[in-house]
Coordinates of C-alpha atoms and ligand atoms in Angstrom, one line a residue:
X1 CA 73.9 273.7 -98.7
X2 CA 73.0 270.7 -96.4
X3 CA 71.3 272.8 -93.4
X4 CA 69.4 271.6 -90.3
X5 CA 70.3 268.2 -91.2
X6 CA 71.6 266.7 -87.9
X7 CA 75.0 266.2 -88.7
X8 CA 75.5 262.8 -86.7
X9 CA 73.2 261.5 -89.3
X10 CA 76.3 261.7 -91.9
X11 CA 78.8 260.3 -89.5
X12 CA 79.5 256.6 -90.4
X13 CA 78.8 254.5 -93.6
X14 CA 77.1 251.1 -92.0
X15 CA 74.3 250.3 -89.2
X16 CA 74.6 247.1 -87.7
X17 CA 73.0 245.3 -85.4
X18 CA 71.6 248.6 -83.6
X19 CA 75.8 250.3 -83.9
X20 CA 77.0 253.2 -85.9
X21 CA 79.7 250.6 -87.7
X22 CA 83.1 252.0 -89.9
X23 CA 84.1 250.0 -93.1
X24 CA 87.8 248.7 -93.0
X25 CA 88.2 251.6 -95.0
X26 CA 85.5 254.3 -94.5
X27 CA 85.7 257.5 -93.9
X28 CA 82.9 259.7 -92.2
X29 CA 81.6 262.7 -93.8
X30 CA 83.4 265.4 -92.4
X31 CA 81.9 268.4 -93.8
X32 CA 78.1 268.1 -94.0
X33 CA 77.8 271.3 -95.1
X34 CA 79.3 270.4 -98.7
X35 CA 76.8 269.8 -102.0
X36 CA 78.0 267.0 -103.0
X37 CA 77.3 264.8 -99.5
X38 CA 79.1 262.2 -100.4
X39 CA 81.1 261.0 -103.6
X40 CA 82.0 257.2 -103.4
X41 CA 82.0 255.5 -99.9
X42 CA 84.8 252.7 -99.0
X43 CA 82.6 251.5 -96.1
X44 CA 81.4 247.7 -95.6
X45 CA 82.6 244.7 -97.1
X46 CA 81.4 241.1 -97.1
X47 CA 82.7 240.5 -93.6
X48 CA 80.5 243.2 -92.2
X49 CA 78.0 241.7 -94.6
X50 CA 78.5 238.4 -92.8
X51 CA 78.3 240.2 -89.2
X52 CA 75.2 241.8 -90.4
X53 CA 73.5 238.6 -91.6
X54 CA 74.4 237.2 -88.1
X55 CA 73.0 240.0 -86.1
X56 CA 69.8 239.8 -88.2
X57 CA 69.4 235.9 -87.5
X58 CA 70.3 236.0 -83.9
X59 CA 67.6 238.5 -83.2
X60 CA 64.4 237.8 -85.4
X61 CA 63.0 235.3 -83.3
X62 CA 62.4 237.8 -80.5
X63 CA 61.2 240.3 -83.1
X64 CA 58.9 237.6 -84.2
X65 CA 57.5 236.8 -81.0
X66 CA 56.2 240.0 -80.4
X67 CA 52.6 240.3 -80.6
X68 CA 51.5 242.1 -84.3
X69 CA 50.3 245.1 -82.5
X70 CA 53.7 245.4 -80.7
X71 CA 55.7 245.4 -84.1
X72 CA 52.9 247.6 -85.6
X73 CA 53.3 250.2 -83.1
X74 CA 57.1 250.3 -83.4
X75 CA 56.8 250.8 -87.5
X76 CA 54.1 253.2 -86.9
X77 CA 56.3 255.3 -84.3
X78 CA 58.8 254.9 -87.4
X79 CA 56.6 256.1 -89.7
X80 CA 55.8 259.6 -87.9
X81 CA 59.9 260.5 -87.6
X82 CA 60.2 260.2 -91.4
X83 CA 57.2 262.5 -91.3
X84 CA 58.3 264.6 -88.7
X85 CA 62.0 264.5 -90.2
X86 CA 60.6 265.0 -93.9
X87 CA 62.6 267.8 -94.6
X88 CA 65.5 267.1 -93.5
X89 CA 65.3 264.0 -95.2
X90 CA 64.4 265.1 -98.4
X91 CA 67.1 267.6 -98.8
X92 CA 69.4 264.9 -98.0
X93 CA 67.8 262.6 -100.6
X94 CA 68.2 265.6 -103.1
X95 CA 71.8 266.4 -102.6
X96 CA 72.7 262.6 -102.5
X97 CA 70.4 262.0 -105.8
X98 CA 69.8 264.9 -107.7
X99 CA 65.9 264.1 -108.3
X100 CA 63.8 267.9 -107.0
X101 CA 62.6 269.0 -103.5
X102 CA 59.0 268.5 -104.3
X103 CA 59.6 265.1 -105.3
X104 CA 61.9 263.9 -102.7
X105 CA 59.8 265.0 -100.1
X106 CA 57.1 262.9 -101.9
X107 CA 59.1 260.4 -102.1
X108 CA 59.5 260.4 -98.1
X109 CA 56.3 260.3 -97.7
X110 CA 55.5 257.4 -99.9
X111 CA 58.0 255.5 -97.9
X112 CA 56.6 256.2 -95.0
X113 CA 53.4 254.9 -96.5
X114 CA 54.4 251.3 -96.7
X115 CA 55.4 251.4 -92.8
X116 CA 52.1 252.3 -91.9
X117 CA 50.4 250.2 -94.4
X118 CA 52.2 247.2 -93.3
X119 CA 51.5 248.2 -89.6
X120 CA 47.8 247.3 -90.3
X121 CA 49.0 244.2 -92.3
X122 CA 50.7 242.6 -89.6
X123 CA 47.4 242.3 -87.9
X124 CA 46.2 240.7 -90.4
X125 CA 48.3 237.9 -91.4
X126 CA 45.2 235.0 -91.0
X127 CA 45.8 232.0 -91.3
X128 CA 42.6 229.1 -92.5
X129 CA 40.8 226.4 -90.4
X130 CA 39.9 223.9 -93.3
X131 CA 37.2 221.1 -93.0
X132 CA 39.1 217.8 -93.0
X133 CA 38.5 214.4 -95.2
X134 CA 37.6 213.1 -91.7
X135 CA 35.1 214.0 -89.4
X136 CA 38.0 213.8 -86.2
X137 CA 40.9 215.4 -87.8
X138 CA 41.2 219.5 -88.4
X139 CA 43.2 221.5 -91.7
X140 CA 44.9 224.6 -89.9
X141 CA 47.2 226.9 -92.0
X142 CA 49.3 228.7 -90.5
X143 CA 51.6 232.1 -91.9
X144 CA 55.1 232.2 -89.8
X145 CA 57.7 234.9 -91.0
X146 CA 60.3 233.7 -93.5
X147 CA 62.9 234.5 -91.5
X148 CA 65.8 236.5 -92.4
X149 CA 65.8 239.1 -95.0
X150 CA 68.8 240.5 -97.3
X151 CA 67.4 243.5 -99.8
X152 CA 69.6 245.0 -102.8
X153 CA 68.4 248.5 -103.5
X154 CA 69.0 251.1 -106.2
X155 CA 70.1 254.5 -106.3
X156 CA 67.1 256.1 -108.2
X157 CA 64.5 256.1 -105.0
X158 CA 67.0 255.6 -102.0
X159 CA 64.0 256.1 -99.8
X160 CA 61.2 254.2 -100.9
X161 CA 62.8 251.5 -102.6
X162 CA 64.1 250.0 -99.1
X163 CA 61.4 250.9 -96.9
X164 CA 58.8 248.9 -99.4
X165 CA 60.7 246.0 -98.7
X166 CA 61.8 246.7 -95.1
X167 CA 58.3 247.7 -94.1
X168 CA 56.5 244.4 -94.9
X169 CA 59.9 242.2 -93.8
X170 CA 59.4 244.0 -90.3
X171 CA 55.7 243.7 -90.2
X172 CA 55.8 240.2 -91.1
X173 CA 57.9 239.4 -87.9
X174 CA 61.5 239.2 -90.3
X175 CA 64.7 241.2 -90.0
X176 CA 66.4 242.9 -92.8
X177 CA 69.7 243.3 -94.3
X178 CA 70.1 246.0 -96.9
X179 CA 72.6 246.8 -99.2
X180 CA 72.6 250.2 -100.7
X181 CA 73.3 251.9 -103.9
X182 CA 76.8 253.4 -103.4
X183 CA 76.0 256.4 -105.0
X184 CA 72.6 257.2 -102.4
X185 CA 73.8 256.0 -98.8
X186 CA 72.9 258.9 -96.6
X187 CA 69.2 258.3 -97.1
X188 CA 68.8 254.8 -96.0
X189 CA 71.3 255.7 -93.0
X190 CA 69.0 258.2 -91.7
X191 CA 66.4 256.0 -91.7
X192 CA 68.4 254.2 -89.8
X193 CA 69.2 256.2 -87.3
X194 CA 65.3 257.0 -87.0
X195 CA 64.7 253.0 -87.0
X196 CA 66.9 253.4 -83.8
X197 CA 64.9 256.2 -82.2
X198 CA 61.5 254.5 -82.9
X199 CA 62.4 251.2 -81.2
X200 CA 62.9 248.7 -83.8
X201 CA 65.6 246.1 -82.1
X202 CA 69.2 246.2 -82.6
X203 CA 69.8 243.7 -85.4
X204 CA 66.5 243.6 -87.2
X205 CA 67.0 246.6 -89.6
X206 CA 70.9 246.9 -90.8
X207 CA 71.9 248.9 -93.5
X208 CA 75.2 248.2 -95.6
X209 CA 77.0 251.0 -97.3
X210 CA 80.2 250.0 -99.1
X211 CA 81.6 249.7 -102.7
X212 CA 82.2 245.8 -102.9
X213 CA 78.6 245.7 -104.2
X214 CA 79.6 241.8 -105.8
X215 CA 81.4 240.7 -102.3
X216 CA 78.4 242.1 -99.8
X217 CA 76.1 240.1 -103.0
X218 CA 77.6 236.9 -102.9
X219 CA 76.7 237.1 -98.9
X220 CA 73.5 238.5 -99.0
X221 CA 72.3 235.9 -101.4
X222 CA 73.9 232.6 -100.3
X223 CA 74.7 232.9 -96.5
X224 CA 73.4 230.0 -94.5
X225 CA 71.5 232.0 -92.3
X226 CA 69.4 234.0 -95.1
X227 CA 65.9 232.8 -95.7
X228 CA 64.7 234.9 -98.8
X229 CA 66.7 237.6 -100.4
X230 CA 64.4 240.7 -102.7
X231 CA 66.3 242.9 -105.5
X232 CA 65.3 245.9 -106.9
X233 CA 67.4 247.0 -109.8
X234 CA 68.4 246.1 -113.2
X235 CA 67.4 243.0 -114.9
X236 CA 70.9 242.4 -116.1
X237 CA 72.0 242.3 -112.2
X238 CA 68.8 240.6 -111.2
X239 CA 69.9 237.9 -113.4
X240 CA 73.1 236.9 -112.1
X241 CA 71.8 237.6 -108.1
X242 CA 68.6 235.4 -108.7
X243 CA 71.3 232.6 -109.8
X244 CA 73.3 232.9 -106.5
X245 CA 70.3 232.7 -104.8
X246 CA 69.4 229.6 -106.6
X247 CA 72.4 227.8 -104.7
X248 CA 70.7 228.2 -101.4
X249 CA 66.9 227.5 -102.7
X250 CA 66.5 231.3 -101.4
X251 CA 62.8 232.5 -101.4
X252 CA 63.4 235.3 -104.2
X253 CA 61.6 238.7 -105.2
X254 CA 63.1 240.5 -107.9
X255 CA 61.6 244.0 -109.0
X256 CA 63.7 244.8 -112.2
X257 CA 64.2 246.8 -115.2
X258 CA 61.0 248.2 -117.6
X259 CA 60.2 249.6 -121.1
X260 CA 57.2 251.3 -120.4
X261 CA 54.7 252.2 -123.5
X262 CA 52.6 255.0 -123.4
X263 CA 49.9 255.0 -125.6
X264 CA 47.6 257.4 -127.1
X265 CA 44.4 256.5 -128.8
X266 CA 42.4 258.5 -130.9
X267 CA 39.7 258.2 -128.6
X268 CA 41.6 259.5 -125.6
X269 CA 41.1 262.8 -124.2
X270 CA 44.7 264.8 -125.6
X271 CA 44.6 267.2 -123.1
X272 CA 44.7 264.4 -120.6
X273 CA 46.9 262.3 -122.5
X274 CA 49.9 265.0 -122.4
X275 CA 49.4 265.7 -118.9
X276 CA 49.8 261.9 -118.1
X277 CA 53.1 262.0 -119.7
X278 CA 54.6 264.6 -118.6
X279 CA 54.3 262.7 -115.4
X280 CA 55.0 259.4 -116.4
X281 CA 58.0 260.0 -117.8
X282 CA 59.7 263.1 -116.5
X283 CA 59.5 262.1 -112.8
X284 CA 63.2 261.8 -111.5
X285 CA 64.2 263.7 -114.9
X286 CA 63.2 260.0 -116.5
X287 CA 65.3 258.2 -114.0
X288 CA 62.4 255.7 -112.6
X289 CA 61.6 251.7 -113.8
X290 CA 57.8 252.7 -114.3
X291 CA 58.8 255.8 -116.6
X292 CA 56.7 256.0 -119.8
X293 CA 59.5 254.7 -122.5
X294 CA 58.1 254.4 -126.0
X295 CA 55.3 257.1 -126.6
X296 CA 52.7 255.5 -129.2
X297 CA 50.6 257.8 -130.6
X298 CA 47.2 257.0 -133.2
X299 CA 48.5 258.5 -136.3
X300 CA 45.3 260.9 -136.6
X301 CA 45.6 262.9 -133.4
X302 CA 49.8 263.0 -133.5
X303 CA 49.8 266.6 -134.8
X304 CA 47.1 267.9 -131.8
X305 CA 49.2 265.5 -129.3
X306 CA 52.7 267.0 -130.4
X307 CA 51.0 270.8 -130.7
X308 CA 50.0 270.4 -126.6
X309 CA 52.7 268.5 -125.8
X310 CA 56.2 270.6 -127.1
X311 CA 55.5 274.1 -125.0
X312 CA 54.9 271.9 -121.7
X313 CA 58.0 270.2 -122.0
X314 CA 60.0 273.5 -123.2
X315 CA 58.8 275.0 -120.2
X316 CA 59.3 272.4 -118.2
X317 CA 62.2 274.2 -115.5
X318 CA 66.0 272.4 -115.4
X319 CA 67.8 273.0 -112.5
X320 CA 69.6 271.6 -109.1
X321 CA 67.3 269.9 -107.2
X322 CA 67.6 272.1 -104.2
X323 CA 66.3 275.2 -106.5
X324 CA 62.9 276.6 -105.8
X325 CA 60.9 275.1 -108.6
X326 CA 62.9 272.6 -109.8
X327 CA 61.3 269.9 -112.4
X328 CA 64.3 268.3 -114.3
X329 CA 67.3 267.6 -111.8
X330 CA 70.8 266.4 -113.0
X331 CA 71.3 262.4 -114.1
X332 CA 73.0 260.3 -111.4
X333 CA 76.4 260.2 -113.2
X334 CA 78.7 260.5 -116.9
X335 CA 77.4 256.7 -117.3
X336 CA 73.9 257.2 -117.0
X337 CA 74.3 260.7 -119.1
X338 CA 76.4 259.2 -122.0
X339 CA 73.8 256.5 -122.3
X340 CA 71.2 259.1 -123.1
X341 CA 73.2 260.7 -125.9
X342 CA 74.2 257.4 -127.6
X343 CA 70.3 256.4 -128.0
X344 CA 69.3 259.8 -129.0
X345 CA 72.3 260.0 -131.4
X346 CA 71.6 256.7 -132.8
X347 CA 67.6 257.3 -133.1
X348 CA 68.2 260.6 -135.2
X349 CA 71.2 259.0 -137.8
X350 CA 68.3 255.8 -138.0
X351 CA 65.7 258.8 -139.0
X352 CA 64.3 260.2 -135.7
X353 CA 63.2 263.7 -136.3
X354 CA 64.2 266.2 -132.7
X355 CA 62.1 268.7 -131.6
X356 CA 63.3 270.3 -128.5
X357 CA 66.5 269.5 -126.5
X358 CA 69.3 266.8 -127.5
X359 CA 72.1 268.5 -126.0
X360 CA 73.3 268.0 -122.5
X361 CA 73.9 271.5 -120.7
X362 CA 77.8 271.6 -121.1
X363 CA 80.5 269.0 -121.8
X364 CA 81.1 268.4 -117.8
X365 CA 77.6 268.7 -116.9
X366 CA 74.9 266.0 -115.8
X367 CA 72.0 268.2 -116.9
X368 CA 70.2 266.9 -119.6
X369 CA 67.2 268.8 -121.0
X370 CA 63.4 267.4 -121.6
X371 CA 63.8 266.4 -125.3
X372 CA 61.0 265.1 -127.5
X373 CA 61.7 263.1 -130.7
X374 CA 59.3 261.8 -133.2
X375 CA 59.6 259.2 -135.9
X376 CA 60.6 256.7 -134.0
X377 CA 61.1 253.0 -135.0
X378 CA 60.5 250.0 -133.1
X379 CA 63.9 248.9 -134.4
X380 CA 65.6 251.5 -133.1
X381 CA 67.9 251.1 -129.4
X382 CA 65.8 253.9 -127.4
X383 CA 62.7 251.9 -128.4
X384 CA 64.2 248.6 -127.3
X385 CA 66.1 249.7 -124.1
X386 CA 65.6 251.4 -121.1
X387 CA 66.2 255.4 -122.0
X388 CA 66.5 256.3 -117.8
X389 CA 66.7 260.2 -119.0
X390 CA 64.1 263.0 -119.8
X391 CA 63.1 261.9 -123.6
X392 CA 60.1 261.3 -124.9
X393 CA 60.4 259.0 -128.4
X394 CA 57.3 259.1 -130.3
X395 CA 56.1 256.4 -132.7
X396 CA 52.7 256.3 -134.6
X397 CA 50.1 253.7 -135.1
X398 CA 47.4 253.4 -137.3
X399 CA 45.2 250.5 -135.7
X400 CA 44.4 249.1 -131.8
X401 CA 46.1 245.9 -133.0
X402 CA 49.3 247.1 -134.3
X403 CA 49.2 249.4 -130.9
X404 CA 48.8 246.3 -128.8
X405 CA 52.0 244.8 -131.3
X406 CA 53.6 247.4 -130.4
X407 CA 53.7 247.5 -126.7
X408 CA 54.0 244.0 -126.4
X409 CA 57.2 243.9 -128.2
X410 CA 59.7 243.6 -125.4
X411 CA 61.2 241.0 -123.2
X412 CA 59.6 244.0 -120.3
X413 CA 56.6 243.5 -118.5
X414 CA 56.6 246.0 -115.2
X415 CA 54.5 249.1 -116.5
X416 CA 52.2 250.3 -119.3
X417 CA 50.3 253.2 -119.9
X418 CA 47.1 254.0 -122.2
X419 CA 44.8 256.5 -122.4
X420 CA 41.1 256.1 -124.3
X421 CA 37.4 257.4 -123.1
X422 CA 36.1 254.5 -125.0
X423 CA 35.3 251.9 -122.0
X424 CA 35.5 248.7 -124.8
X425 CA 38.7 249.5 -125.9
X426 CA 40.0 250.6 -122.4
X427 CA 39.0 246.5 -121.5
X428 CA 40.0 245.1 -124.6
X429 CA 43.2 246.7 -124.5
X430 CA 43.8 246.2 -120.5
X431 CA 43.4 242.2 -121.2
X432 CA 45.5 242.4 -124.5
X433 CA 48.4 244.4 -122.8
X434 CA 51.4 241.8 -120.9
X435 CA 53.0 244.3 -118.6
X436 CA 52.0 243.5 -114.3
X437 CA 50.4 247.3 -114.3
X438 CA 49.1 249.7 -116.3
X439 CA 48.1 252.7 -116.1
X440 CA 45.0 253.7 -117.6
X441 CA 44.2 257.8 -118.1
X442 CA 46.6 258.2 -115.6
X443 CA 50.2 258.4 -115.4
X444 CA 51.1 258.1 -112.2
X445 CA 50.1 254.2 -110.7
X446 CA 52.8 253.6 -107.7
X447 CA 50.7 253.5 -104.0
X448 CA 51.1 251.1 -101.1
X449 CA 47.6 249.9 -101.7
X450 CA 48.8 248.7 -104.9
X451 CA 50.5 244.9 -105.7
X452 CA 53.9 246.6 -107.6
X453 CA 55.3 244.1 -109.5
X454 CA 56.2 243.1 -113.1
X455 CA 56.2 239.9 -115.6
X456 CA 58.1 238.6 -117.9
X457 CA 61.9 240.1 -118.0
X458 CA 60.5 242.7 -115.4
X459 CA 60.7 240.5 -112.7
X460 CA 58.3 238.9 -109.8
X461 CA 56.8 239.1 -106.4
X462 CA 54.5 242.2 -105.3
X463 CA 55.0 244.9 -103.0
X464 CA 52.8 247.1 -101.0
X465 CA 48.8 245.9 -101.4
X466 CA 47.1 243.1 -99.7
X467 CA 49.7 240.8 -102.0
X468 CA 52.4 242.4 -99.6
X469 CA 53.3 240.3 -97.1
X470 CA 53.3 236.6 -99.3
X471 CA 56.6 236.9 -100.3
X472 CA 57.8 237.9 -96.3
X473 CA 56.0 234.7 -94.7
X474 CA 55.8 231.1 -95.0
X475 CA 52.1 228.7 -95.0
X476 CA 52.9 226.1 -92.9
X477 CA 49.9 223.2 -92.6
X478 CA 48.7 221.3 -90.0
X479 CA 47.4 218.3 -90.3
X480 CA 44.8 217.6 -86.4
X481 CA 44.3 214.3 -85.8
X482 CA 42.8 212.0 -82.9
X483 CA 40.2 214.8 -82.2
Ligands
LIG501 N1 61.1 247.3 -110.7 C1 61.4 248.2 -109.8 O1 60.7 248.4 -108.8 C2 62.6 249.1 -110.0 C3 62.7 250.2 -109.1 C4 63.8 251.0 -109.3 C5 64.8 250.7 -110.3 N2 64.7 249.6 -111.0 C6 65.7 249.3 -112.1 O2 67.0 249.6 -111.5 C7 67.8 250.0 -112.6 C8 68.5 251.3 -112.2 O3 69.1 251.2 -110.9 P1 70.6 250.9 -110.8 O4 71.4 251.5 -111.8 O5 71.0 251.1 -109.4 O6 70.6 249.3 -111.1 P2 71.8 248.2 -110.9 O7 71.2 246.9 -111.1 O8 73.0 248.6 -111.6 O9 72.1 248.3 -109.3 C9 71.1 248.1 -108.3 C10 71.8 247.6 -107.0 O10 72.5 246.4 -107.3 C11 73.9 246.6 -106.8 N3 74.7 245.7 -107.7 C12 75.1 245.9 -108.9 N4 75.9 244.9 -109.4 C13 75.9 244.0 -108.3 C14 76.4 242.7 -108.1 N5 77.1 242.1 -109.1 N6 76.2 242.0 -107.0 C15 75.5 242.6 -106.0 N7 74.9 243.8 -106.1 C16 75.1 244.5 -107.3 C17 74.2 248.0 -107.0 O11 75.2 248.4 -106.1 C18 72.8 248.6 -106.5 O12 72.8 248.7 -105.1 C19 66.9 250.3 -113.8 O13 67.0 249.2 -114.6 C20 65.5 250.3 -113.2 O14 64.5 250.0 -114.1 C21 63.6 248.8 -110.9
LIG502 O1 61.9 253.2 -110.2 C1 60.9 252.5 -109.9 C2 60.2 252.8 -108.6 O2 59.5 251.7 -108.3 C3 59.5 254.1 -108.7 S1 57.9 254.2 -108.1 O3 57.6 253.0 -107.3 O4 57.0 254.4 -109.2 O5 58.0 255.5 -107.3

């Protein structure tokens, strides 16, 4: 049951320009107290995507003129409410999403992380004083804030994904338009409403709720008034949002899909290896971009790896996310579940051997158990596509080069994992691997501290690290003459 959550926090489906804002067509939430918070919201449209962009334009310059320190201490003030409000907010991210307590509250607190990383950036955005061709002129580089920021966001981390973005937009001296996932609006709203309470100016954080996803797109990507637009999603939808933005010469960052391998060398330390995976890929019961996908394992230590591996996962605990030690919550709908059973059907008629799970709970539900195939072939769909569900498909290897093969074969570069004590094959393989990180003996790799980011298919820009705040600012040169 939704408890202690303050209920004007689930009143309204938009925040825009510092108002609590109805759709043409929304409804509030009425009954806070139900499990399912919310089911499909009819809230904003692309007018109110238009009035949003308008707000955010008409009142960045003030944001931007405000000393660093000012704007850092209003994202810092920010950053204690999440903490202070953590509970709350995680249950509401856990009825909304489905993903565990444990991790939703995590997942608070790594979004609150970016706030106060980026508070300390923004006092740090130097710019250079170069030595000129000519003894009375003077090189000065300058870093001015891009401007106006639209953001696209997915449902999988309805916390973290928006305040990544909106932390370094904010610090750089921008102001931010997001849309949401439709299926995950309550989170971002609450941030909202504690965006409000910290001080951050009407118009420089909006959040759009609504299910004309394509209509609020079209705005949010080619609207006069936006000067860089930043997806995270799926590469498919990345595709066609990065060409509307190309209409506009938008500055772009696009965090997209992944097909993550995981591999285990002979020379790794097994023990290790499984406890790595377990975390890289049954976070958000598989439901994250950086999840381990394609689990390669050195043909001579498969029977230890599989002997450690198959009692953790069956004891690994399936339940709703609210439930005291949750581990595997429900998939975020039919779509996402029936996707699942198509690969895993497909993988065992092409030869893929099961070993534990392969059956969703019951015909109606969204539970799918932790299920672990082996002999599985690079040919094969749930090798080749994002799985976004609690499997782990195994594949062996008999050499580092046909490892390396391995991974590399996919139009994916966001994450890779491998595990090895042997430092010369830890660096050979690190260079040899094309994915933007990688996680080596360890399985978890996503911190603000760190440039996130992919290549290839995977997408580009960085976010969170010292990287952080390129993408949110412009260098502007000038050239000092008649000294
Ligand atoms: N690289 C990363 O950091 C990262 C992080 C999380 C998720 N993802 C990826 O996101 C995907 C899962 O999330 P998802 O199912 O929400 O992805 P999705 O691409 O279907 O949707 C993402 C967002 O785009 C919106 N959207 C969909 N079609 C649109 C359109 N035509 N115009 C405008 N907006 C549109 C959706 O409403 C949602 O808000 C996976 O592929 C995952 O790998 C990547
Ligand atoms: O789904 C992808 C997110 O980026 C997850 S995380 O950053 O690894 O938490």
């Amino acid at each position: 049951m939704l408890t202690n959550v303050d209920a004007s926090l689930l009143k309204t489906c938009s925040f825009i320009n510092g108002q609590w804002q109805a759709g043409p067509d929304s409804f509030a939430v009425t009954n806070p107290a139900t499990q399912q918070v919310l089911l499909d919201v009819h809230g904003a449209n692309a007018d109110m995507a238009e009035v949003a962009v308008v707000a955010a334009a008409a009142a960045q310059a003030a944001w931007a003129a405000q000393p660093a320190q000012q704007r850092a201490s209003v994202l810092l003030r920010w950053q204690q409410l999440l903490l202070q409000h953590k509970a709350d907010l995680a249950l509401l991210l856990t009825l909304e999403q489905g993903k565990p307590l444990t991790e939703a509250a995590a997942e608070i607190e790594y979004g609150a992380s970016y706030l106060q990383w980026f508070a300390e950036e923004a006092k740090r955005l130097y710019g250079d004083l170069i030595p000129a061709p000519a003894s009375d002129k003077r090189i000065l580089v300058q870093r001015q804030p891009v401007g106006v920021v639209t953001a696209i966001t997915p449902w999988n981390f309805p916390n973290a994904m928006m305040m990544r973005k909106a932390a370094a937009a904010l610090a750089a001296g921008c102001s931010f338009v997001v849309k949401v996932a439709q299926q995950t609006p309550l989170s971002a709203l609450a941030c909202a409403e504690l965006a409000q309470q910290a001080g951050v100016p009407s118009g420089i954080f909006n959040v759009l709720v609504g299910t004309d996803a394509q209509g609020m797109g079209e705005v949010l990507t080619q609207h006069p008034k936006v000067n860089k637009f930043s997806f995270t999603g799926s590469t498919a939808v990345g595709k066609k949002l990065l060409q509307q933005c190309a209409t506009g010469v938008k500055r772009v960052s696009m965090e997209l899909g992944g097909n993550a391998p995981f591999i285990v060398f002979a020379k790794a330390d097994i023990e290790q290896a499984v406890t790595g995976l377990l975390a890289a890929k049954f976070r958000n019961a598989g439901q994250t971009c950086v999840c381990a996908n394609r689990i390669l394992v050195e043909e001579s230590v498969l029977p230890d790896f599989l002997a450690m591996l198959l009692p953790k996962v069956k004891a690994l605990k399936m339940a709703a996310g609210e439930q005291e030690g949750a581990q595997i919550g429900p998939l975020i709908d039919e779509k996402a579940i029936q996707k699942v059973e198509q690969l895993i059907e497909k993988a065992l008629a092409a030869g893929a051997v099961l070993h534990c799970g392969g059956q969703r709970q019951a015909a109606d539900s969204l539970f799918y158990p932790a299920t672990v195939l082996t002999d599985v072939r690079a040919d094969m769909e749930i090798a080749q596509q994002e799985i976004f569900g609690p499997v782990v498909a195994i594949s062996s290897f008999n050499s580092e080069a046909q490892a390396i093969q391995l991974a590399n074969a996919t139009e994916y570069g966001l994450a890779g994992y491998f595990y090895s004590q042997d430092l010369a094959q830890v660096f050979r393989v690190a260079d040899a691997l094309q994915f933007g990180m990688l996680g080596i003996n360890e399985g978890i790799i996503s911190n603000a501290a760190a440039p996130f980011g992919g290549i290839k298919q995977s997408g580009y820009g960085r976010e969170g690290s010292k990287y952080g705040l390129d993408d949110y600012t412009d260098l502007k040169y000038l050239y000092l003459g008649g000294l």
